[in-house]
Amino acid sequence: MNVARSHDRRCFLQHFVICLAFAGAFYFAWVWGFPQQVWAKDSSYMTSAIGVLFVGTAFYLGWQAWKLSAINVTSVEASAEWGWFVEEKFLRIGLLGTVFGLSMQAEALSTGSAGLVPLATALFSTATGILASLLCAGLSYNLMLGIRKAKPQ
């Protein structure tokens, strides 16, 4: 077994452990009812789009970590850019939900309605975008370190 091959699986195992930590945190958030509250109050559904995109990206980066070896490190390196690309997009999708929620709040205030549900939409989409961006950056950084270790010296 060569050294690059052991880094290959180490990178994937690190990715897997990070994802297990995310899943554990999500479980406790679910028990406390936080995702249900976000789903009920987010009328823009941007948090759902961010969630689906995050899960897909986590699987994709995990697949890239699994494929990592000294033989195909350049192809994985080219594919790993997706993590950094989408990490930035999470923030933008969250801000789009914020704008949507704030415009709904302005409309509600102009009609005399005093509800704060549109404001919750704005805040939840912002928070979800920031959180997904940070988590995706961590997964992308893990893959980048694995690529660096797998490269032939």
Coordinates of N, CA, C and O in Angstrom, one line a residue:
M1 N 0.9 -1.2 0.0 CA 0.0 0.0 0.0 C 0.9 1.2 0.0 O 1.7 1.4 0.9
N2 N 0.7 2.1 -1.0 CA 1.5 3.3 -1.0 C 1.0 4.4 -0.1 O -0.2 4.3 0.4
V3 N 1.8 5.4 0.1 CA 1.4 6.5 1.1 C 0.2 7.2 0.6 O -0.7 7.6 1.4
A4 N 0.1 7.5 -0.7 CA -1.0 8.3 -1.2 C -2.3 7.6 -1.0 O -3.3 8.2 -0.8
R5 N -2.3 6.3 -1.1 CA -3.5 5.5 -1.0 C -4.1 5.6 0.5 O -5.3 5.7 0.7
S6 N -3.2 5.6 1.5 CA -3.6 5.8 2.8 C -4.2 7.2 3.1 O -5.1 7.3 3.8
H7 N -3.7 8.2 2.4 CA -4.2 9.5 2.6 C -5.6 9.6 1.9 O -6.5 10.3 2.4
D8 N -5.8 8.8 0.8 CA -7.0 8.7 0.1 C -8.2 8.4 1.1 O -9.1 9.1 1.2
R9 N -8.0 7.3 1.8 CA -9.1 6.9 2.7 C -9.1 7.8 4.0 O -10.2 8.0 4.5
R10 N -8.0 8.3 4.4 CA -8.0 9.2 5.6 C -8.9 10.4 5.3 O -9.6 10.9 6.1
C11 N -8.7 11.0 4.1 CA -9.5 12.2 3.7 C -11.0 11.8 3.7 O -11.8 12.6 4.2
F12 N -11.4 10.7 3.1 CA -12.8 10.3 3.1 C -13.3 10.1 4.5 O -14.4 10.5 4.9
L13 N -12.5 9.4 5.4 CA -12.9 9.1 6.7 C -13.1 10.4 7.5 O -14.0 10.6 8.3
Q14 N -12.2 11.4 7.3 CA -12.4 12.7 7.9 C -13.7 13.4 7.4 O -14.4 13.9 8.2
H15 N -13.9 13.3 6.2 CA -15.2 13.8 5.6 C -16.4 13.1 6.2 O -17.4 13.8 6.6
F16 N -16.3 11.8 6.4 CA -17.4 11.0 6.9 C -17.7 11.4 8.4 O -18.8 11.6 8.8
V17 N -16.6 11.6 9.2 CA -16.7 12.0 10.6 C -17.3 13.4 10.7 O -18.2 13.7 11.5
I18 N -16.9 14.3 9.8 CA -17.5 15.7 9.8 C -19.0 15.6 9.5 O -19.8 16.3 10.2
C19 N -19.3 14.8 8.5 CA -20.8 14.7 8.2 C -21.6 14.0 9.3 O -22.7 14.4 9.5
L20 N -21.0 13.1 10.0 CA -21.6 12.5 11.2 C -21.9 13.5 12.2 O -22.9 13.5 12.9
A21 N -20.9 14.4 12.4 CA -21.1 15.5 13.4 C -22.2 16.4 13.0 O -23.0 16.8 13.8
F22 N -22.3 16.7 11.7 CA -23.4 17.5 11.2 C -24.7 16.9 11.4 O -25.7 17.5 11.8
A23 N -24.8 15.6 11.1 CA -26.0 14.8 11.3 C -26.4 14.8 12.8 O -27.6 14.9 13.1
G24 N -25.5 14.6 13.6 CA -25.8 14.6 15.1 C -26.3 16.0 15.5 O -27.3 16.1 16.3
A25 N -25.7 17.1 15.0 CA -26.2 18.4 15.4 C -27.6 18.6 14.8 O -28.5 19.2 15.5
F26 N -27.8 18.1 13.6 CA -29.2 18.3 13.0 C -30.2 17.4 13.8 O -31.3 17.9 13.9
Y27 N -29.8 16.3 14.2 CA -30.7 15.5 15.0 C -31.2 16.2 16.3 O -32.4 16.3 16.6
F28 N -30.2 16.8 17.0 CA -30.6 17.6 18.2 C -31.4 18.8 17.9 O -32.3 19.2 18.6
A29 N -31.1 19.5 16.7 CA -31.9 20.6 16.3 C -33.3 20.1 16.0 O -34.3 20.8 16.3
W30 N -33.5 18.9 15.4 CA -34.8 18.4 15.1 C -35.6 18.1 16.3 O -36.8 18.3 16.4
V31 N -34.9 17.5 17.3 CA -35.5 17.2 18.6 C -36.1 18.5 19.2 O -37.2 18.5 19.8
W32 N -35.3 19.5 19.1 CA -35.8 20.8 19.7 C -36.7 21.6 18.8 O -37.2 22.6 19.2
G33 N -37.0 21.1 17.6 CA -38.0 21.6 16.8 C -37.6 22.8 15.9 O -38.4 23.5 15.3
F34 N -36.3 23.0 15.8 CA -35.8 24.2 15.1 C -36.0 24.1 13.6 O -36.6 25.0 13.0
P35 N -35.7 22.9 12.9 CA -36.0 22.8 11.5 C -37.5 23.0 11.2 O -37.9 23.6 10.1
Q36 N -38.3 22.4 12.0 CA -39.8 22.5 11.8 C -40.2 24.0 11.9 O -41.1 24.4 11.1
Q37 N -39.7 24.7 12.8 CA -40.0 26.1 12.9 C -39.6 26.9 11.7 O -40.3 27.8 11.2
V38 N -38.4 26.6 11.2 CA -37.8 27.3 10.0 C -38.7 27.0 8.8 O -39.1 27.8 8.1
W39 N -39.1 25.7 8.7 CA -39.9 25.3 7.5 C -41.3 26.0 7.6 O -41.8 26.4 6.6
A40 N -41.9 26.1 8.8 CA -43.2 26.7 8.9 C -43.2 28.2 8.6 O -44.2 28.7 8.1
K41 N -42.1 28.9 8.9 CA -42.1 30.3 8.8 C -41.3 30.8 7.6 O -41.4 32.0 7.3
D42 N -40.7 29.9 6.8 CA -40.0 30.4 5.6 C -40.9 30.3 4.4 O -41.0 29.2 3.8
S43 N -41.5 31.4 4.0 CA -42.4 31.4 2.8 C -41.7 31.5 1.5 O -42.2 31.3 0.5
S44 N -40.4 31.8 1.6 CA -39.6 31.9 0.3 C -39.0 30.5 -0.1 O -38.6 30.3 -1.2
Y45 N -38.9 29.6 0.9 CA -38.4 28.3 0.7 C -36.9 28.3 0.3 O -36.4 27.3 -0.3
M46 N -36.2 29.4 0.5 CA -34.8 29.5 0.2 C -34.0 28.6 1.2 O -33.0 28.0 0.8
T47 N -34.5 28.4 2.4 CA -33.8 27.5 3.3 C -33.8 26.1 2.8 O -32.9 25.3 3.0
S48 N -34.9 25.7 2.2 CA -35.1 24.4 1.7 C -34.1 24.2 0.5 O -33.5 23.1 0.4
A49 N -34.0 25.2 -0.4 CA -33.1 25.1 -1.5 C -31.7 25.0 -1.0 O -30.9 24.2 -1.5
I50 N -31.3 25.8 0.0 CA -30.0 25.8 0.6 C -29.7 24.4 1.2 O -28.7 23.8 1.0
G51 N -30.7 23.8 1.9 CA -30.5 22.5 2.5 C -30.3 21.4 1.5 O -29.4 20.6 1.6
V52 N -31.1 21.4 0.4 CA -31.0 20.4 -0.6 C -29.6 20.5 -1.3 O -28.9 19.5 -1.6
L53 N -29.2 21.8 -1.6 CA -27.9 22.0 -2.3 C -26.8 21.6 -1.4 O -25.8 21.1 -1.8
F54 N -26.9 21.9 -0.1 CA -25.9 21.5 0.9 C -25.7 20.0 0.9 O -24.6 19.4 0.9
V55 N -26.8 19.2 1.0 CA -26.7 17.8 1.1 C -26.1 17.2 -0.2 O -25.2 16.3 -0.1
G56 N -26.5 17.7 -1.3 CA -26.0 17.3 -2.6 C -24.5 17.6 -2.6 O -23.7 16.7 -3.1
T57 N -24.1 18.8 -2.2 CA -22.6 19.1 -2.2 C -21.8 18.3 -1.3 O -20.7 17.9 -1.6
A58 N -22.4 18.0 -0.1 CA -21.7 17.1 0.9 C -21.5 15.7 0.3 O -20.4 15.1 0.4
F59 N -22.5 15.2 -0.4 CA -22.3 13.9 -1.1 C -21.2 14.0 -2.2 O -20.4 13.1 -2.3
Y60 N -21.3 15.0 -3.0 CA -20.4 15.2 -4.1 C -18.9 15.3 -3.6 O -18.0 14.6 -4.1
L61 N -18.7 16.1 -2.5 CA -17.4 16.3 -2.0 C -16.9 15.0 -1.3 O -15.7 14.6 -1.4
G62 N -17.8 14.2 -0.7 CA -17.5 12.9 -0.2 C -17.1 11.9 -1.3 O -16.1 11.2 -1.1
W63 N -17.8 12.0 -2.4 CA -17.4 11.1 -3.5 C -16.0 11.5 -4.0 O -15.2 10.6 -4.4
Q64 N -15.7 12.8 -4.1 CA -14.4 13.2 -4.6 C -13.3 12.7 -3.6 O -12.2 12.3 -4.0
A65 N -13.6 12.8 -2.3 CA -12.7 12.3 -1.3 C -12.4 10.8 -1.4 O -11.3 10.3 -1.2
W66 N -13.5 10.1 -1.7 CA -13.4 8.6 -1.9 C -12.5 8.3 -3.1 O -11.7 7.4 -3.1
K67 N -12.7 9.1 -4.2 CA -11.9 8.8 -5.4 C -10.4 9.3 -5.4 O -9.7 8.9 -6.2
L68 N -10.1 10.0 -4.4 CA -8.8 10.6 -4.3 C -7.7 9.6 -4.2 O -7.7 8.7 -3.3
S69 N -6.7 9.7 -5.1 CA -5.5 8.9 -5.0 C -4.4 9.6 -5.8 O -4.7 10.6 -6.5
A70 N -3.2 9.1 -5.7 CA -2.1 9.8 -6.4 C -2.3 9.7 -7.9 O -1.8 10.6 -8.7
I71 N -3.0 8.7 -8.4 CA -3.2 8.5 -9.8 C -4.1 9.6 -10.4 O -3.9 10.1 -11.4
N72 N -5.2 9.8 -9.7 CA -6.2 10.8 -10.3 C -6.3 12.0 -9.5 O -7.4 12.7 -9.4
V73 N -5.3 12.5 -8.8 CA -5.3 13.7 -8.0 C -5.7 14.9 -8.8 O -6.4 15.8 -8.3
T74 N -5.2 15.0 -10.0 CA -5.5 16.2 -10.8 C -7.0 16.3 -11.2 O -7.6 17.3 -11.3
S75 N -7.6 15.1 -11.5 CA -9.0 15.2 -11.9 C -9.9 15.5 -10.6 O -10.9 16.2 -10.7
V76 N -9.5 15.0 -9.5 CA -10.2 15.3 -8.3 C -10.0 16.8 -7.9 O -10.9 17.5 -7.5
E77 N -8.8 17.3 -8.1 CA -8.5 18.7 -7.8 C -9.3 19.6 -8.7 O -9.9 20.6 -8.2
A78 N -9.5 19.2 -9.9 CA -10.4 20.1 -10.8 C -11.9 20.0 -10.4 O -12.6 21.0 -10.4
S79 N -12.3 18.8 -9.9 CA -13.7 18.7 -9.5 C -13.9 19.3 -8.1 O -15.1 19.7 -7.8
A80 N -12.9 19.5 -7.3 CA -13.0 20.0 -5.9 C -13.4 21.5 -5.9 O -13.8 22.0 -4.9
E81 N -13.2 22.1 -7.0 CA -13.5 23.6 -7.1 C -15.0 23.8 -6.9 O -15.4 24.9 -6.5
W82 N -15.8 22.8 -7.1 CA -17.3 22.9 -6.9 C -17.6 23.3 -5.5 O -18.5 24.1 -5.3
G83 N -16.9 22.8 -4.5 CA -17.1 23.1 -3.1 C -16.9 24.6 -2.8 O -17.7 25.2 -2.2
W84 N -15.9 25.1 -3.4 CA -15.6 26.6 -3.1 C -16.6 27.4 -3.9 O -17.0 28.5 -3.4
F85 N -17.0 27.0 -5.1 CA -17.9 27.7 -5.9 C -19.3 27.8 -5.2 O -19.9 28.8 -5.0
V86 N -19.8 26.6 -4.7 CA -21.1 26.6 -4.1 C -21.1 27.2 -2.7 O -22.1 27.7 -2.3
E87 N -20.0 27.2 -2.1 CA -19.9 27.8 -0.8 C -20.2 29.3 -0.8 O -20.9 29.8 0.0
E88 N -19.8 30.0 -1.9 CA -20.1 31.4 -2.1 C -21.6 31.5 -2.4 O -22.2 32.5 -2.1
K89 N -22.1 30.6 -3.2 CA -23.5 30.7 -3.6 C -24.5 30.5 -2.5 O -25.6 31.0 -2.5
F90 N -24.1 29.8 -1.4 CA -25.0 29.6 -0.3 C -25.3 31.0 0.3 O -26.4 31.3 0.7
L91 N -24.3 31.8 0.4 CA -24.5 33.2 1.0 C -25.4 34.0 0.1 O -26.3 34.7 0.6
R92 N -25.2 33.9 -1.2 CA -26.1 34.7 -2.1 C -27.5 34.2 -2.1 O -28.4 35.0 -2.2
I93 N -27.7 32.9 -2.1 CA -29.1 32.4 -2.0 C -29.7 32.8 -0.7 O -30.9 33.2 -0.7
G94 N -29.0 32.8 0.4 CA -29.5 33.3 1.7 C -29.9 34.7 1.6 O -30.9 35.2 2.2
L95 N -29.0 35.5 1.0 CA -29.3 37.0 0.8 C -30.6 37.2 -0.1 O -31.3 38.1 0.1
L96 N -30.7 36.3 -1.1 CA -31.9 36.4 -1.9 C -33.2 36.2 -1.1 O -34.2 36.9 -1.2
G97 N -33.1 35.2 -0.2 CA -34.2 34.9 0.7 C -34.5 36.1 1.7 O -35.6 36.4 2.0
T98 N -33.4 36.8 2.1 CA -33.5 37.9 2.9 C -34.2 39.0 2.2 O -35.1 39.7 2.8
V99 N -33.8 39.3 1.0 CA -34.5 40.4 0.2 C -36.0 40.0 0.0 O -36.8 40.9 0.2
F100 N -36.2 38.8 -0.3 CA -37.6 38.3 -0.5 C -38.4 38.6 0.8 O -39.5 39.1 0.8
G101 N -37.9 38.1 2.0 CA -38.6 38.3 3.2 C -38.7 39.8 3.6 O -39.8 40.1 4.1
L102 N -37.7 40.6 3.4 CA -37.9 42.0 3.7 C -38.9 42.7 2.8 O -39.6 43.6 3.3
S103 N -38.9 42.3 1.6 CA -39.9 42.9 0.7 C -41.3 42.5 1.1 O -42.3 43.3 1.1
M104 N -41.5 41.3 1.6 CA -42.8 40.8 2.1 C -43.1 41.6 3.3 O -44.3 41.9 3.6
Q105 N -42.2 41.8 4.2 CA -42.4 42.6 5.4 C -42.8 44.0 5.1 O -43.7 44.6 5.7
A106 N -42.2 44.6 4.1 CA -42.5 46.0 3.8 C -43.9 46.0 3.2 O -44.7 47.0 3.5
E107 N -44.3 45.0 2.4 CA -45.7 45.0 1.9 C -46.7 44.8 3.0 O -47.7 45.4 3.0
A108 N -46.3 43.9 4.0 CA -47.3 43.7 5.1 C -47.4 45.0 5.9 O -48.5 45.3 6.4
L109 N -46.4 45.7 6.1 CA -46.4 47.0 6.9 C -47.2 48.0 6.1 O -47.9 48.8 6.8
S110 N -47.1 48.0 4.8 CA -47.8 49.0 4.0 C -49.3 48.8 4.0 O -50.1 49.7 3.9
T111 N -49.7 47.5 4.2 CA -51.2 47.2 4.3 C -51.7 47.3 5.7 O -52.9 47.0 5.9
G112 N -50.9 47.6 6.6 CA -51.3 47.7 8.0 C -51.2 46.4 8.8 O -51.6 46.3 10.0
S113 N -50.7 45.4 8.2 CA -50.6 44.1 8.9 C -49.4 44.1 9.8 O -48.3 44.7 9.4
A114 N -49.5 43.6 11.0 CA -48.3 43.7 11.9 C -47.6 42.4 12.1 O -46.9 42.2 13.0
G115 N -47.8 41.4 11.2 CA -47.2 40.1 11.4 C -45.7 40.2 11.1 O -45.2 41.0 10.3
L116 N -45.0 39.3 11.8 CA -43.5 39.3 11.7 C -43.0 38.0 11.0 O -41.8 37.8 10.9
V117 N -43.9 37.3 10.4 CA -43.5 36.1 9.7 C -42.6 36.4 8.5 O -41.6 35.7 8.3
P118 N -42.8 37.4 7.7 CA -41.9 37.7 6.6 C -40.5 38.1 7.1 O -39.5 37.8 6.5
L119 N -40.4 38.7 8.3 CA -39.1 39.0 8.9 C -38.4 37.8 9.3 O -37.2 37.6 9.2
A120 N -39.2 36.8 9.8 CA -38.6 35.5 10.1 C -38.0 34.8 8.9 O -37.0 34.2 8.9
T121 N -38.7 34.9 7.8 CA -38.2 34.4 6.5 C -36.9 35.0 6.2 O -35.9 34.3 5.8
A122 N -36.8 36.3 6.3 CA -35.5 37.0 6.0 C -34.4 36.5 6.9 O -33.3 36.2 6.4
L123 N -34.6 36.4 8.2 CA -33.6 36.1 9.1 C -33.2 34.6 9.0 O -32.0 34.2 9.1
F124 N -34.2 33.7 8.8 CA -33.9 32.3 8.7 C -33.1 32.0 7.5 O -32.2 31.2 7.5
S125 N -33.4 32.6 6.3 CA -32.7 32.3 5.1 C -31.3 32.9 5.2 O -30.3 32.2 4.7
T126 N -31.1 34.0 5.9 CA -29.7 34.5 6.0 C -28.9 33.6 6.9 O -27.8 33.2 6.6
A127 N -29.5 33.2 8.0 CA -28.7 32.3 9.0 C -28.4 30.9 8.3 O -27.3 30.4 8.5
T128 N -29.4 30.4 7.5 CA -29.2 29.1 6.9 C -28.1 29.2 5.8 O -27.2 28.4 5.7
G129 N -28.1 30.3 5.1 CA -27.1 30.5 4.0 C -25.7 30.7 4.7 O -24.7 30.1 4.1
I130 N -25.6 31.4 5.7 CA -24.3 31.5 6.4 C -23.8 30.2 7.0 O -22.6 29.8 6.8
L131 N -24.7 29.5 7.6 CA -24.3 28.2 8.2 C -23.9 27.2 7.1 O -22.9 26.5 7.3
A132 N -24.7 27.1 6.1 CA -24.3 26.2 5.0 C -23.0 26.6 4.3 O -22.2 25.7 4.0
S133 N -22.7 27.8 4.2 CA -21.5 28.3 3.6 C -20.3 27.9 4.5 O -19.3 27.4 4.0
L134 N -20.4 28.1 5.8 CA -19.4 27.7 6.7 C -19.1 26.2 6.7 O -18.0 25.7 6.7
L135 N -20.2 25.4 6.7 CA -20.0 24.0 6.7 C -19.4 23.5 5.4 O -18.6 22.6 5.4
C136 N -19.8 24.0 4.3 CA -19.3 23.6 3.0 C -17.8 24.0 2.9 O -17.0 23.3 2.3
A137 N -17.5 25.2 3.5 CA -16.1 25.6 3.5 C -15.2 24.6 4.2 O -14.1 24.3 3.8
G138 N -15.7 24.1 5.4 CA -15.0 23.1 6.1 C -14.8 21.8 5.3 O -13.7 21.2 5.3
L139 N -15.9 21.3 4.6 CA -15.7 20.1 3.8 C -14.8 20.3 2.6 O -14.0 19.4 2.3
S140 N -14.8 21.5 2.0 CA -14.0 21.8 0.9 C -12.5 21.9 1.4 O -11.6 21.4 0.7
Y141 N -12.3 22.5 2.5 CA -10.9 22.6 3.1 C -10.4 21.2 3.4 O -9.2 20.9 3.1
N142 N -11.2 20.3 3.9 CA -10.8 18.9 4.2 C -10.4 18.2 2.9 O -9.3 17.6 2.9
L143 N -11.1 18.4 1.8 CA -10.8 17.8 0.6 C -9.5 18.4 0.0 O -8.6 17.7 -0.5
M144 N -9.3 19.7 0.2 CA -8.1 20.4 -0.3 C -6.9 19.8 0.4 O -5.9 19.6 -0.2
L145 N -7.0 19.6 1.7 CA -5.9 19.1 2.5 C -5.6 17.6 2.0 O -4.4 17.2 1.9
G146 N -6.6 16.9 1.7 CA -6.4 15.5 1.2 C -5.7 15.5 -0.1 O -4.9 14.7 -0.4
I147 N -6.1 16.4 -1.0 CA -5.5 16.6 -2.3 C -4.0 16.9 -2.1 O -3.1 16.4 -2.8
R148 N -3.7 17.9 -1.2 CA -2.3 18.3 -1.0 C -1.5 17.1 -0.5 O -0.3 17.0 -0.9
K149 N -2.0 16.3 0.4 CA -1.3 15.1 0.9 C -1.1 14.0 -0.1 O -0.2 13.3 -0.1
A150 N -2.1 13.9 -1.0 CA -2.0 12.8 -2.0 C -1.1 13.2 -3.2 O -0.8 12.3 -4.0
K151 N -0.8 14.4 -3.4 CA 0.0 14.8 -4.5 C 1.4 14.2 -4.4 O 2.0 14.2 -3.3
P152 N 1.9 13.6 -5.4 CA 3.3 13.1 -5.4 C 4.3 14.2 -5.1 O 4.2 15.3 -5.6
Q153 N 5.2 13.9 -4.2 CA 6.2 15.0 -3.8 C 7.2 15.2 -4.8 O 7.9 14.5 -5.4

